[in-house]
Amino acid sequence: MTLISPVIVLIYSYYGTGGAFLIKEFFYLCLVSCVPFIVMHKRMDPLGILLFIMLSIYLAFNFTFSEAAMFAKIASLRQFLAPIFFVTIGFYFTKSVKDLEEIYKAIILSVIIVLVFGFVERFSDFWNFIDVASFYRYKRINVSPEGLPYFWFEPRFGMTRMVSTFLDPINLGHFFVLAFFVVKYEFELIFSSLKIYAILLVLILIGLFLTLSKGAWLQFFLVFLILNKNLNVIIRLAGALLTLVGIVIYSQTHAGFWIHVDGFINIMDHITLSGHGVGTFGNYSSMYNLVDPRYLTGVGDSYWASIIGQFGLIGFLMWIFFFLKIVLHLRHHYISLVLLCQIFISALSENTFNVLSVFHILILSGGLIKYSKNNGSGPPYLESQKIDQF
């Protein structure tokens, strides 16, 4: 999954058509097709099966009566359902502690690969050899004269952002946040050297900085400082205050910040009980030919807004209930804090809950839930994983 983005770019560069996008959507739909079999598994919560059936019926009606272009509907529906499927897949395929350890190991090994490729592409002319410009123009994303999408640059700092195998600095940033805490607590599953442990954590922090992803920075800061119960209350309150002051100052000097805020606030002008139909709001509606463009006015770059606009209050409440239930179930585990902050920040950034942003953390969350159900106890299986020891 970590390498799927560059593979798609290579396919597109070679064929020069929309075939790469069709391959991507086909890949995700293959995953989706597995879910009906997974939810009928004997260990699945009956309430979960009922909610899945209700959600399927609701989305089928929403999809059928939406006026959006077909490709926009397919891409938007995948964007909504994929995170739920990742949790389900993690739940189904985790049978024992061994499986959980394999997930942790996969994340640690993935971050090493991502860091190596990230530093290579960031400090070399790597992208001169791949036609990423055509790929992003097909997605209706503006490209700079240098042949790179504009969102790969941070004009405020005058820097190019690290994108690595994710081809997106925001997705990459949130992966680095998860990887930092997984390495912090699960490093001994692969390595025993404290020197390697310290170097890897430092490299992850450098990589996180080079993404210049403010949402990922905020997520890391919230998890590491404000929600850290081992820190003095005064320090945590001071951290919260400094965060608020920093956001206010940043918002006054960075026009792009208000695009995210307005994307969430302006959805209130379009709010309904059942929504306007899949594919009518969000980034994919603007990429893939929305039939009625009035819905896009002042609305965008908020995952919450895209769900409320497409699926209404009913769809949003089902979505938020599902993920808050996961957070509560894992409340004694550090992953719950990482996920909770990511859910919160997705109110201001649609990419924060994009497929590649949440794939690893939701597969892991599903596995942790399955482990706790099998053992009749909380999700942590190592003392170091408890929030109390965070």
CSV table of C-alpha atoms in Angstrom, one decimal, residues 30-382:
chain,number,residue,atom,x,y,z
A,30,CYS,CA,-11.5,-5.4,-4.9
A,31,LEU,CA,-10.9,-4.7,-1.3
A,32,VAL,CA,-14.5,-3.4,-0.9
A,33,SER,CA,-15.8,-6.7,-2.4
A,34,CYS,CA,-14.2,-8.7,0.4
A,35,VAL,CA,-16.1,-6.8,3.1
A,36,PRO,CA,-19.5,-8.6,2.8
A,37,PHE,CA,-17.8,-11.9,3.5
A,38,ILE,CA,-15.7,-10.4,6.3
A,39,VAL,CA,-18.7,-8.8,8.2
A,40,MET,CA,-20.5,-12.2,8.2
A,41,HIS,CA,-17.6,-13.8,10.0
A,42,LYS,CA,-18.7,-15.5,13.2
A,43,ARG,CA,-16.7,-13.3,15.5
A,44,MET,CA,-18.2,-10.0,14.1
A,45,ASP,CA,-20.4,-8.1,16.5
A,46,PRO,CA,-24.1,-8.6,15.4
A,47,LEU,CA,-24.6,-4.9,16.0
A,48,GLY,CA,-21.8,-4.2,13.6
A,49,ILE,CA,-23.5,-6.4,10.9
A,50,LEU,CA,-26.8,-4.6,11.4
A,51,LEU,CA,-25.1,-1.2,11.1
A,52,PHE,CA,-23.2,-2.4,8.0
A,53,ILE,CA,-26.5,-3.5,6.3
A,54,MET,CA,-28.2,-0.2,7.2
A,55,LEU,CA,-25.2,1.8,5.9
A,56,SER,CA,-25.2,-0.2,2.7
A,57,ILE,CA,-28.9,0.5,2.0
A,58,TYR,CA,-28.5,4.2,2.8
A,59,LEU,CA,-25.4,4.6,0.6
A,60,ALA,CA,-27.1,2.7,-2.3
A,61,PHE,CA,-30.0,5.1,-2.4
A,62,ASN,CA,-27.6,8.1,-2.0
A,63,PHE,CA,-25.4,6.8,-4.9
A,64,THR,CA,-28.4,6.1,-7.2
A,65,PHE,CA,-30.1,9.5,-6.9
A,66,SER,CA,-26.9,11.6,-6.9
A,67,GLU,CA,-26.5,13.8,-10.0
A,68,ALA,CA,-22.7,13.8,-9.9
A,69,ALA,CA,-20.6,12.3,-12.7
A,70,MET,CA,-20.1,8.5,-12.3
A,71,PHE,CA,-16.3,8.7,-11.8
A,72,ALA,CA,-16.8,11.4,-9.1
A,73,LYS,CA,-19.4,9.1,-7.4
A,74,ILE,CA,-17.1,6.1,-7.5
A,75,ALA,CA,-14.1,8.0,-6.2
A,76,SER,CA,-16.0,9.8,-3.4
A,77,LEU,CA,-17.8,6.6,-2.3
A,78,ARG,CA,-14.4,4.8,-2.1
A,79,GLN,CA,-13.0,7.8,0.0
A,80,PHE,CA,-15.9,7.4,2.4
A,81,LEU,CA,-15.9,3.6,2.7
A,82,ALA,CA,-12.2,2.7,2.5
A,83,PRO,CA,-11.4,3.7,6.1
A,84,ILE,CA,-14.2,1.6,7.5
A,85,PHE,CA,-13.0,-1.4,5.4
A,86,PHE,CA,-9.4,-1.0,6.7
A,87,VAL,CA,-10.7,-1.4,10.2
A,88,THR,CA,-12.7,-4.4,9.2
A,89,ILE,CA,-9.8,-6.1,7.4
A,90,GLY,CA,-7.5,-5.5,10.3
A,91,PHE,CA,-10.1,-7.0,12.6
A,92,TYR,CA,-10.7,-10.1,10.4
A,93,PHE,CA,-7.1,-11.0,9.7
A,94,THR,CA,-5.7,-10.6,13.2
A,95,LYS,CA,-5.8,-14.0,14.9
A,96,SER,CA,-3.2,-13.7,17.7
A,97,VAL,CA,-0.5,-11.5,19.3
A,98,LYS,CA,1.8,-12.7,16.5
A,99,ASP,CA,-0.4,-11.1,13.9
A,100,LEU,CA,-0.4,-7.8,15.8
A,101,GLU,CA,3.4,-7.9,16.1
A,102,GLU,CA,3.6,-8.4,12.3
A,103,ILE,CA,1.5,-5.3,11.8
A,104,TYR,CA,3.8,-3.3,14.0
A,105,LYS,CA,6.9,-4.7,12.2
A,106,ALA,CA,5.3,-3.8,8.8
A,107,ILE,CA,4.8,-0.2,9.9
A,108,ILE,CA,8.4,0.1,11.2
A,109,LEU,CA,9.9,-1.4,8.1
A,110,SER,CA,7.6,0.7,5.9
A,111,VAL,CA,8.8,3.9,7.6
A,112,ILE,CA,12.4,3.0,7.0
A,113,ILE,CA,11.7,2.5,3.2
A,114,VAL,CA,9.6,5.7,3.1
A,115,LEU,CA,12.4,7.7,4.8
A,116,VAL,CA,15.1,6.4,2.5
A,117,PHE,CA,13.0,7.2,-0.6
A,118,GLY,CA,11.8,10.5,0.9
A,119,PHE,CA,15.3,11.8,1.5
A,120,VAL,CA,16.4,10.7,-2.0
A,121,GLU,CA,13.5,12.4,-3.8
A,122,ARG,CA,13.7,15.5,-1.6
A,123,PHE,CA,17.4,16.2,-2.0
A,124,SER,CA,17.9,15.1,-5.7
A,125,ASP,CA,16.4,15.6,-9.1
A,126,PHE,CA,14.5,12.3,-8.9
A,127,TRP,CA,11.2,13.7,-10.2
A,128,ASN,CA,12.8,15.0,-13.4
A,129,PHE,CA,12.9,11.5,-14.6
A,130,ILE,CA,9.1,10.8,-14.1
A,131,ASP,CA,6.3,12.6,-15.8
A,132,VAL,CA,4.3,13.6,-12.7
A,133,ALA,CA,3.0,16.7,-14.4
A,134,SER,CA,0.7,14.8,-16.8
A,135,PHE,CA,-0.5,12.7,-13.9
A,136,TYR,CA,-1.6,15.6,-11.8
A,137,ARG,CA,-3.0,17.6,-14.8
A,138,TYR,CA,-5.3,14.7,-15.5
A,139,LYS,CA,-6.5,15.0,-11.9
A,140,ARG,CA,-7.1,18.7,-12.5
A,141,ILE,CA,-4.4,19.7,-10.0
A,142,ASN,CA,-2.3,22.8,-10.9
A,143,VAL,CA,1.3,22.1,-11.9
A,144,SER,CA,4.2,24.5,-11.6
A,145,PRO,CA,6.6,25.4,-14.4
A,146,GLU,CA,9.1,23.0,-12.8
A,147,GLY,CA,6.6,20.2,-13.6
A,148,LEU,CA,5.6,19.5,-10.0
A,149,PRO,CA,2.2,20.1,-8.4
A,150,TYR,CA,2.0,23.3,-6.5
A,151,PHE,CA,1.0,21.6,-3.3
A,152,TRP,CA,4.5,20.0,-3.2
A,153,PHE,CA,5.8,23.5,-2.4
A,154,GLU,CA,5.4,25.6,0.7
A,155,PRO,CA,5.7,29.3,-0.5
A,156,ARG,CA,5.7,30.6,3.1
A,157,PHE,CA,9.0,28.8,3.8
A,158,GLY,CA,10.2,28.8,0.2
A,159,MET,CA,10.8,25.0,0.4
A,160,THR,CA,9.9,21.9,-1.5
A,161,ARG,CA,8.0,19.4,0.7
A,162,MET,CA,8.9,15.8,1.2
A,163,VAL,CA,6.4,13.5,-0.5
A,164,SER,CA,8.3,10.2,-0.7
A,165,THR,CA,6.2,7.2,-1.9
A,166,PHE,CA,2.9,8.8,-0.8
A,167,LEU,CA,3.2,11.6,-3.4
A,168,ASP,CA,1.4,13.8,-0.9
A,169,PRO,CA,3.0,15.7,2.0
A,170,ILE,CA,-0.1,15.6,4.1
A,171,ASN,CA,-0.6,11.9,3.8
A,172,LEU,CA,3.1,11.4,4.5
A,173,GLY,CA,3.0,13.7,7.5
A,174,HIS,CA,0.2,11.8,9.2
A,175,PHE,CA,2.0,8.5,8.5
A,176,PHE,CA,5.1,9.8,10.2
A,177,VAL,CA,3.2,10.7,13.3
A,178,LEU,CA,1.8,7.2,13.6
A,179,ALA,CA,5.3,5.7,12.8
A,180,PHE,CA,6.9,7.8,15.5
A,181,PHE,CA,4.8,6.4,18.3
A,182,VAL,CA,4.9,2.8,16.9
A,183,VAL,CA,8.7,3.0,16.8
A,184,LYS,CA,8.7,4.6,20.3
A,185,TYR,CA,6.8,1.6,21.8
A,186,GLU,CA,7.4,-1.3,19.5
A,187,PHE,CA,10.9,-0.8,18.3
A,188,GLU,CA,12.2,-3.9,20.2
A,189,LEU,CA,10.2,-6.2,18.0
A,190,ILE,CA,12.8,-5.7,15.3
A,191,PHE,CA,15.9,-4.0,16.7
A,192,SER,CA,17.7,-4.1,20.1
A,193,SER,CA,20.2,-1.2,19.6
A,194,LEU,CA,19.2,2.0,21.4
A,195,LYS,CA,21.4,3.9,19.0
A,196,ILE,CA,19.4,2.7,16.0
A,197,TYR,CA,16.2,3.4,18.0
A,198,ALA,CA,17.3,7.1,18.7
A,199,ILE,CA,18.5,7.6,15.1
A,200,LEU,CA,15.2,6.3,13.6
A,201,LEU,CA,13.1,8.6,15.9
A,202,VAL,CA,15.2,11.6,14.9
A,203,LEU,CA,14.9,10.8,11.2
A,204,ILE,CA,11.1,10.5,11.5
A,205,LEU,CA,11.0,13.9,13.2
A,206,ILE,CA,13.1,15.4,10.4
A,207,GLY,CA,10.9,13.7,7.8
A,208,LEU,CA,7.8,15.1,9.6
A,209,PHE,CA,9.3,18.6,9.5
A,210,LEU,CA,10.2,18.3,5.8
A,211,THR,CA,6.6,17.5,4.9
A,212,LEU,CA,5.7,21.0,6.1
A,213,SER,CA,2.3,19.5,6.9
A,214,LYS,CA,0.8,21.8,9.5
A,215,GLY,CA,-2.1,19.3,10.3
A,216,ALA,CA,0.5,16.5,11.0
A,217,TRP,CA,2.5,18.9,13.1
A,218,LEU,CA,-0.6,19.7,15.1
A,219,GLN,CA,-1.5,16.1,15.5
A,220,PHE,CA,2.0,15.2,16.8
A,221,PHE,CA,2.0,18.1,19.2
A,222,LEU,CA,-1.4,17.2,20.6
A,223,VAL,CA,-0.6,13.6,21.1
A,224,PHE,CA,2.9,14.1,22.5
A,225,LEU,CA,2.4,17.1,24.7
A,226,ILE,CA,-1.2,18.1,25.5
A,227,LEU,CA,-2.7,14.6,25.8
A,228,ASN,CA,0.4,13.2,27.6
A,229,LYS,CA,-0.9,12.3,31.1
A,230,ASN,CA,2.6,12.0,32.5
A,231,LEU,CA,3.3,15.7,32.0
A,232,ASN,CA,2.5,18.3,34.7
A,233,VAL,CA,-1.0,19.7,34.2
A,234,ILE,CA,0.5,23.3,34.1
A,235,ILE,CA,2.8,22.2,31.2
A,236,ARG,CA,-0.1,20.6,29.3
A,237,LEU,CA,-2.3,23.7,29.8
A,238,ALA,CA,0.6,26.0,28.7
A,239,GLY,CA,1.0,23.8,25.6
A,240,ALA,CA,-2.7,24.1,24.8
A,241,LEU,CA,-2.6,27.9,25.2
A,242,LEU,CA,0.6,28.2,23.0
A,243,THR,CA,-1.1,26.0,20.4
A,244,LEU,CA,-4.2,28.3,20.4
A,245,VAL,CA,-2.0,31.4,20.1
A,246,GLY,CA,0.1,29.8,17.4
A,247,ILE,CA,-3.0,29.0,15.4
A,248,VAL,CA,-4.3,32.5,15.7
A,249,ILE,CA,-1.0,34.0,14.6
A,250,TYR,CA,-0.7,31.6,11.8
A,251,SER,CA,-4.2,32.2,10.5
A,252,GLN,CA,-3.5,36.0,10.3
A,253,THR,CA,-0.4,35.5,8.1
A,254,HIS,CA,-1.3,32.5,5.9
A,255,ALA,CA,-4.3,32.9,3.6
A,256,GLY,CA,-4.4,29.1,2.9
A,257,PHE,CA,-5.4,28.5,6.5
A,258,TRP,CA,-8.8,30.1,5.9
A,259,ILE,CA,-9.5,27.8,2.9
A,260,HIS,CA,-9.6,24.9,5.4
A,261,VAL,CA,-11.6,26.8,8.0
A,262,ASP,CA,-14.1,28.1,5.4
A,263,GLY,CA,-14.4,24.7,3.9
A,264,PHE,CA,-15.8,23.5,7.3
A,265,ILE,CA,-17.9,26.6,8.2
A,266,ASN,CA,-19.5,27.1,4.8
A,267,ILE,CA,-21.0,23.6,4.7
A,268,MET,CA,-23.6,24.9,7.1
A,269,ASP,CA,-25.2,26.7,4.2
A,270,HIS,CA,-25.8,23.3,2.5
A,271,ILE,CA,-26.6,21.1,5.4
A,272,THR,CA,-29.5,18.6,5.1
A,273,LEU,CA,-30.6,15.5,6.7
A,274,SER,CA,-29.7,13.1,3.9
A,275,GLY,CA,-27.2,15.1,1.9
A,276,HIS,CA,-27.0,16.1,-1.7
A,277,GLY,CA,-25.6,12.8,-3.0
A,278,VAL,CA,-22.3,11.1,-3.3
A,279,GLY,CA,-19.7,13.0,-5.4
A,280,THR,CA,-21.3,16.4,-4.9
A,281,PHE,CA,-18.9,17.7,-2.3
A,282,GLY,CA,-15.2,17.3,-1.5
A,283,ASN,CA,-12.0,17.2,-3.5
A,284,TYR,CA,-13.1,14.4,-5.8
A,285,SER,CA,-16.2,16.3,-6.9
A,286,SER,CA,-14.0,19.1,-8.2
A,287,MET,CA,-11.6,16.7,-9.8
A,288,TYR,CA,-14.1,14.6,-11.7
A,289,ASN,CA,-16.7,16.8,-13.2
A,290,LEU,CA,-19.4,17.8,-10.8
A,291,VAL,CA,-22.7,18.3,-12.5
A,292,ASP,CA,-23.9,21.2,-10.3
A,293,PRO,CA,-21.0,23.4,-9.4
A,294,ARG,CA,-22.9,25.6,-7.0
A,295,TYR,CA,-22.2,23.1,-4.3
A,296,LEU,CA,-18.5,23.9,-4.5
A,297,THR,CA,-18.7,27.6,-3.7
A,298,GLY,CA,-16.6,28.3,-0.7
A,299,VAL,CA,-16.7,24.6,0.4
A,300,GLY,CA,-13.7,22.4,0.3
A,301,ASP,CA,-10.7,20.9,2.1
A,302,SER,CA,-12.6,19.6,5.0
A,303,TYR,CA,-13.3,15.8,5.4
A,304,TRP,CA,-16.2,16.5,7.8
A,305,ALA,CA,-17.7,19.0,5.3
A,306,SER,CA,-17.4,16.6,2.4
A,307,ILE,CA,-19.3,13.9,4.4
A,308,ILE,CA,-22.0,16.3,5.6
A,309,GLY,CA,-22.5,17.7,2.1
A,310,GLN,CA,-22.7,14.3,0.4
A,311,PHE,CA,-24.4,12.1,3.0
A,312,GLY,CA,-26.1,14.7,5.3
A,313,LEU,CA,-26.4,14.6,9.1
A,314,ILE,CA,-27.4,10.9,9.0
A,315,GLY,CA,-24.3,9.9,7.1
A,316,PHE,CA,-22.0,12.0,9.3
A,317,LEU,CA,-23.4,10.7,12.5
A,318,MET,CA,-23.0,7.1,11.3
A,319,TRP,CA,-19.4,7.9,10.3
A,320,ILE,CA,-18.4,9.7,13.5
A,321,PHE,CA,-20.1,7.1,15.7
A,322,PHE,CA,-18.1,4.3,14.1
A,323,PHE,CA,-14.8,6.0,14.6
A,324,LEU,CA,-15.5,7.4,18.1
A,325,LYS,CA,-16.5,3.9,19.1
A,326,ILE,CA,-13.1,2.7,18.0
A,327,VAL,CA,-11.4,5.4,20.0
A,328,LEU,CA,-13.4,4.5,23.1
A,329,HIS,CA,-12.6,0.8,22.7
A,330,LEU,CA,-8.9,1.6,22.5
A,331,ARG,CA,-8.9,4.3,25.2
A,332,HIS,CA,-6.1,2.7,27.2
A,333,HIS,CA,-3.9,2.5,24.2
A,334,TYR,CA,-1.7,5.2,22.7
A,335,ILE,CA,-3.2,4.5,19.2
A,336,SER,CA,-6.5,5.9,20.4
A,337,LEU,CA,-4.9,9.3,21.0
A,338,VAL,CA,-3.3,9.3,17.6
A,339,LEU,CA,-6.5,8.4,15.9
A,340,LEU,CA,-8.7,10.8,17.9
A,341,CYS,CA,-6.4,13.8,16.9
A,342,GLN,CA,-6.5,12.7,13.3
A,343,ILE,CA,-10.3,12.6,13.4
A,344,PHE,CA,-10.4,16.1,15.0
A,345,ILE,CA,-7.9,17.6,12.4
A,346,SER,CA,-9.9,16.1,9.5
A,347,ALA,CA,-12.5,18.7,10.2
A,348,LEU,CA,-10.1,21.2,8.6
A,349,SER,CA,-8.3,18.9,6.1
A,350,GLU,CA,-9.8,16.4,3.7
A,351,ASN,CA,-6.5,14.8,3.1
A,352,THR,CA,-6.0,14.0,6.8
A,353,PHE,CA,-8.5,11.2,6.4
A,354,ASN,CA,-7.5,10.2,2.9
A,355,VAL,CA,-6.9,6.5,2.1
A,356,LEU,CA,-3.1,6.7,2.5
A,357,SER,CA,-3.3,8.9,5.6
A,358,VAL,CA,-5.3,6.3,7.6
A,359,PHE,CA,-4.5,2.9,6.0
A,360,HIS,CA,-1.8,1.9,8.5
A,361,ILE,CA,-3.5,3.3,11.7
A,362,LEU,CA,-6.9,1.7,10.9
A,363,ILE,CA,-5.5,-1.7,10.0
A,364,LEU,CA,-3.7,-1.6,13.3
A,365,SER,CA,-6.8,-0.4,15.2
A,366,GLY,CA,-8.9,-3.3,13.7
A,367,GLY,CA,-6.2,-5.7,14.9
A,368,LEU,CA,-6.1,-4.3,18.4
A,369,ILE,CA,-9.9,-4.5,18.7
A,370,LYS,CA,-9.8,-8.1,17.6
A,371,TYR,CA,-7.0,-9.0,20.0
A,372,SER,CA,-8.9,-7.5,23.0
A,373,LYS,CA,-12.1,-9.4,22.0
A,374,ASN,CA,-10.2,-12.7,21.8
A,375,ASN,CA,-8.6,-12.1,25.2
A,376,GLY,CA,-11.5,-10.5,27.1
A,377,SER,CA,-9.3,-7.6,28.1
A,378,GLY,CA,-8.1,-4.2,27.0
A,379,PRO,CA,-6.2,-3.9,23.7
A,380,PRO,CA,-2.6,-3.4,25.1
A,381,TYR,CA,-0.6,-6.6,25.4
A,382,LEU,CA,2.5,-4.9,26.6
